[in-house]
Short mmCIF file of C-alpha atoms in Angstrom, two decimals:
data_model
loop_
_atom_site.label_atom_id
_atom_site.label_comp_id
_atom_site.label_asym_id
_atom_site.label_seq_id
_atom_site.Cartn_x
_atom_site.Cartn_y
_atom_site.Cartn_z
CA MET A 4 -69.19 -20.81 33.67
CA LEU A 5 -72.37 -21.51 31.92
CA ALA A 6 -73.78 -18.22 32.65
CA GLN A 7 -70.84 -16.53 31.15
CA LEU A 8 -71.12 -17.98 27.83
CA PHE A 9 -74.64 -17.35 27.81
CA THR A 10 -74.18 -13.95 28.65
CA SER A 11 -71.51 -13.50 25.80
CA PHE A 12 -73.67 -15.35 23.34
CA ILE A 13 -76.49 -13.23 24.04
CA ALA A 14 -74.64 -9.93 24.11
CA THR A 15 -72.85 -10.72 20.53
CA ALA A 16 -76.06 -11.49 18.88
CA ALA A 17 -77.70 -8.42 20.31
CA PHE A 18 -74.77 -6.27 18.89
CA GLY A 19 -75.43 -8.10 15.72
CA ILE A 20 -78.54 -6.60 15.72
CA LEU A 21 -77.54 -3.33 16.65
CA PHE A 22 -74.77 -3.25 13.90
CA HIS A 23 -77.75 -4.61 11.26
CA ALA A 24 -76.17 -8.07 10.52
CA PRO A 25 -78.36 -10.28 8.48
CA LYS A 26 -81.00 -12.12 10.71
CA ARG A 27 -79.98 -15.39 9.66
CA SER A 28 -76.47 -14.66 10.50
CA LEU A 29 -77.55 -13.57 14.16
CA LEU A 30 -76.74 -17.41 16.00
CA GLN A 31 -73.53 -17.62 14.19
CA CYS A 32 -72.30 -14.07 15.31
CA GLY A 33 -73.41 -15.39 18.77
CA PHE A 34 -71.66 -18.70 18.69
CA VAL A 35 -68.40 -16.77 17.47
CA GLY A 36 -68.56 -14.20 20.41
CA MET A 37 -69.41 -17.15 22.91
CA LEU A 38 -66.51 -19.36 21.35
CA GLY A 39 -63.69 -16.01 21.72
CA TRP A 40 -65.32 -15.35 25.18
CA LEU A 41 -64.91 -18.94 26.04
CA VAL A 42 -61.05 -19.12 25.17
CA TYR A 43 -60.30 -15.73 26.76
CA TYR A 44 -62.08 -16.78 30.03
CA SER A 45 -60.14 -19.96 29.96
CA THR A 46 -56.73 -18.58 29.68
CA THR A 47 -56.80 -14.91 31.36
CA ASP A 48 -55.37 -16.25 34.24
CA SER A 49 -52.90 -18.68 32.92
CA MET A 50 -51.56 -16.31 30.49
CA GLY A 51 -53.04 -12.75 31.32
CA PRO A 52 -55.45 -10.71 29.50
CA VAL A 53 -53.33 -9.37 26.42
CA THR A 54 -52.34 -12.94 25.35
CA ALA A 55 -55.87 -14.29 26.13
CA SER A 56 -57.35 -11.36 23.79
CA LEU A 57 -54.85 -12.23 21.13
CA LEU A 58 -55.74 -16.27 21.25
CA ALA A 59 -59.16 -15.43 21.48
CA THR A 60 -59.10 -12.94 18.73
CA ILE A 61 -57.11 -15.11 16.54
CA LEU A 62 -59.83 -17.66 16.92
CA ILE A 63 -62.68 -15.22 16.20
CA GLY A 64 -60.84 -14.49 13.04
CA ILE A 65 -60.70 -17.83 11.84
CA VAL A 66 -64.12 -18.76 12.87
CA SER A 67 -65.58 -16.07 11.36
CA GLN A 68 -63.61 -16.63 8.00
CA GLY A 69 -65.12 -20.44 7.78
CA PHE A 70 -68.63 -19.00 8.53
CA ALA A 71 -68.55 -16.67 5.92
CA ARG A 72 -67.50 -18.84 3.47
CA LEU A 73 -70.02 -21.37 4.68
CA TYR A 74 -72.64 -18.85 4.59
CA LYS A 75 -71.74 -16.77 1.72
CA MET A 76 -71.55 -13.26 3.96
CA PRO A 77 -68.71 -10.99 4.36
CA VAL A 78 -66.25 -11.91 7.13
CA ILE A 79 -66.89 -8.62 8.83
CA ILE A 80 -70.70 -9.74 10.08
CA PHE A 81 -69.22 -12.41 12.43
CA SER A 82 -65.72 -10.83 13.41
CA VAL A 83 -66.79 -7.98 14.85
CA ALA A 84 -69.86 -8.93 16.51
CA GLY A 85 -67.37 -11.99 17.87
CA MET A 86 -64.82 -9.20 19.25
CA ILE A 87 -67.66 -7.08 21.13
CA PRO A 88 -66.84 -9.34 24.58
CA LEU A 89 -63.62 -8.87 24.40
CA VAL A 90 -63.58 -5.00 23.77
CA PRO A 91 -61.90 -3.39 26.70
CA GLY A 92 -64.55 -0.49 27.50
CA GLY A 93 -64.82 -0.48 30.85
CA MET A 94 -60.79 -0.39 31.48
CA ALA A 95 -60.79 2.60 29.21
CA TYR A 96 -63.91 4.03 31.00
CA ASN A 97 -61.94 3.53 34.34
CA ALA A 98 -58.72 5.16 33.20
CA MET A 99 -60.31 8.07 31.95
CA ARG A 100 -62.25 8.53 35.27
CA GLN A 101 -58.78 8.00 37.03
CA PHE A 102 -57.26 10.82 34.86
CA VAL A 103 -60.02 13.11 35.83
CA GLN A 104 -59.79 12.47 39.65
CA GLN A 105 -56.05 13.39 38.70
CA HIS A 106 -54.83 9.70 40.15
CA TYR A 107 -52.29 9.75 37.05
CA PRO A 108 -50.10 6.49 38.00
CA GLN A 109 -53.61 4.20 38.24
CA ALA A 110 -54.83 5.68 34.98
CA LEU A 111 -51.44 5.48 33.10
CA GLU A 112 -51.50 1.77 34.14
CA LEU A 113 -54.80 1.26 33.41
CA ALA A 114 -54.66 3.27 29.75
CA ILE A 115 -51.64 1.24 28.74
CA ASN A 116 -53.18 -1.98 29.95
CA THR A 117 -56.13 -1.07 27.69
CA LEU A 118 -53.99 -0.13 24.78
CA MET A 119 -52.11 -3.47 25.00
CA ILE A 120 -55.25 -5.44 24.63
CA ALA A 121 -56.80 -3.42 21.67
CA GLY A 122 -53.32 -4.17 20.11
CA ALA A 123 -53.44 -7.66 20.65
CA ILE A 124 -57.18 -7.56 19.12
CA ALA A 125 -55.82 -5.68 16.26
CA VAL A 126 -52.54 -8.04 15.65
CA GLY A 127 -54.94 -11.66 16.35
CA LEU A 128 -57.31 -10.00 13.88
CA VAL A 129 -54.20 -9.62 11.33
CA MET A 130 -52.66 -13.14 12.00
CA SER A 131 -56.08 -14.86 11.60
CA GLU A 132 -56.20 -13.46 7.87
CA VAL A 133 -52.80 -14.25 7.74
CA LEU A 134 -53.25 -17.81 8.45
CA ASN A 135 -56.05 -17.87 6.27
CA GLN A 136 -53.86 -16.78 3.55
CA ILE A 137 -51.58 -19.09 3.89
CA PHE A 138 -53.88 -22.38 4.23
CA HIS A 139 -55.63 -21.60 1.15
CA SER A 140 -52.25 -20.61 -0.77
CA ILE A 141 -51.00 -24.21 0.51
CA ARG A 142 -54.88 -26.26 0.06
CA PHE A 143 -55.46 -24.72 -3.39
CA LYS A 144 -52.23 -24.02 -5.01
CA PRO A 145 -52.61 -24.55 -8.72
CA ARG A 146 -50.55 -27.27 -10.69
CA CYS A 147 -48.41 -26.71 -12.98
CA PRO A 148 -49.17 -28.79 -16.58
CA ARG A 149 -46.03 -31.20 -17.29
CA GLN A 150 -43.90 -30.14 -20.13
CA SER A 151 -44.27 -32.45 -22.47
CA ASP A 152 -40.80 -33.71 -24.07
CA SER A 153 -42.41 -33.90 -27.74
CA LYS A 154 -40.95 -31.17 -29.59
#
């Protein structure tokens, strides 16, 4: 488990470097990716890869928004780097390989699973943004001044 967490941290921070994220954000990027992978890895057996990806992406989005506020940086720096361990690139490659080898039932199954995981990642990002908007609209709701009775 520790090797999984360490590897996901390094991979996420390395993609932060590849995407030209500011150097001062690389540790936070690595932490976001590691946290997302921890949720995915610990829930994938009980809930399946699609639901695990959804939950991990929601957490990545929420933590990314917190880091963006805390470090005064765009959310996308943390969220894109944090999602890298969740992207089903190997599954997409295997789906294309099965298509090329004309194993269509296996290829279709892999392609559908890949699209479902990618959709779960997209929905997770949207849900984290919606939750953030709801939280801030409730927390920072402007108070209306009382109307004075003297007229």
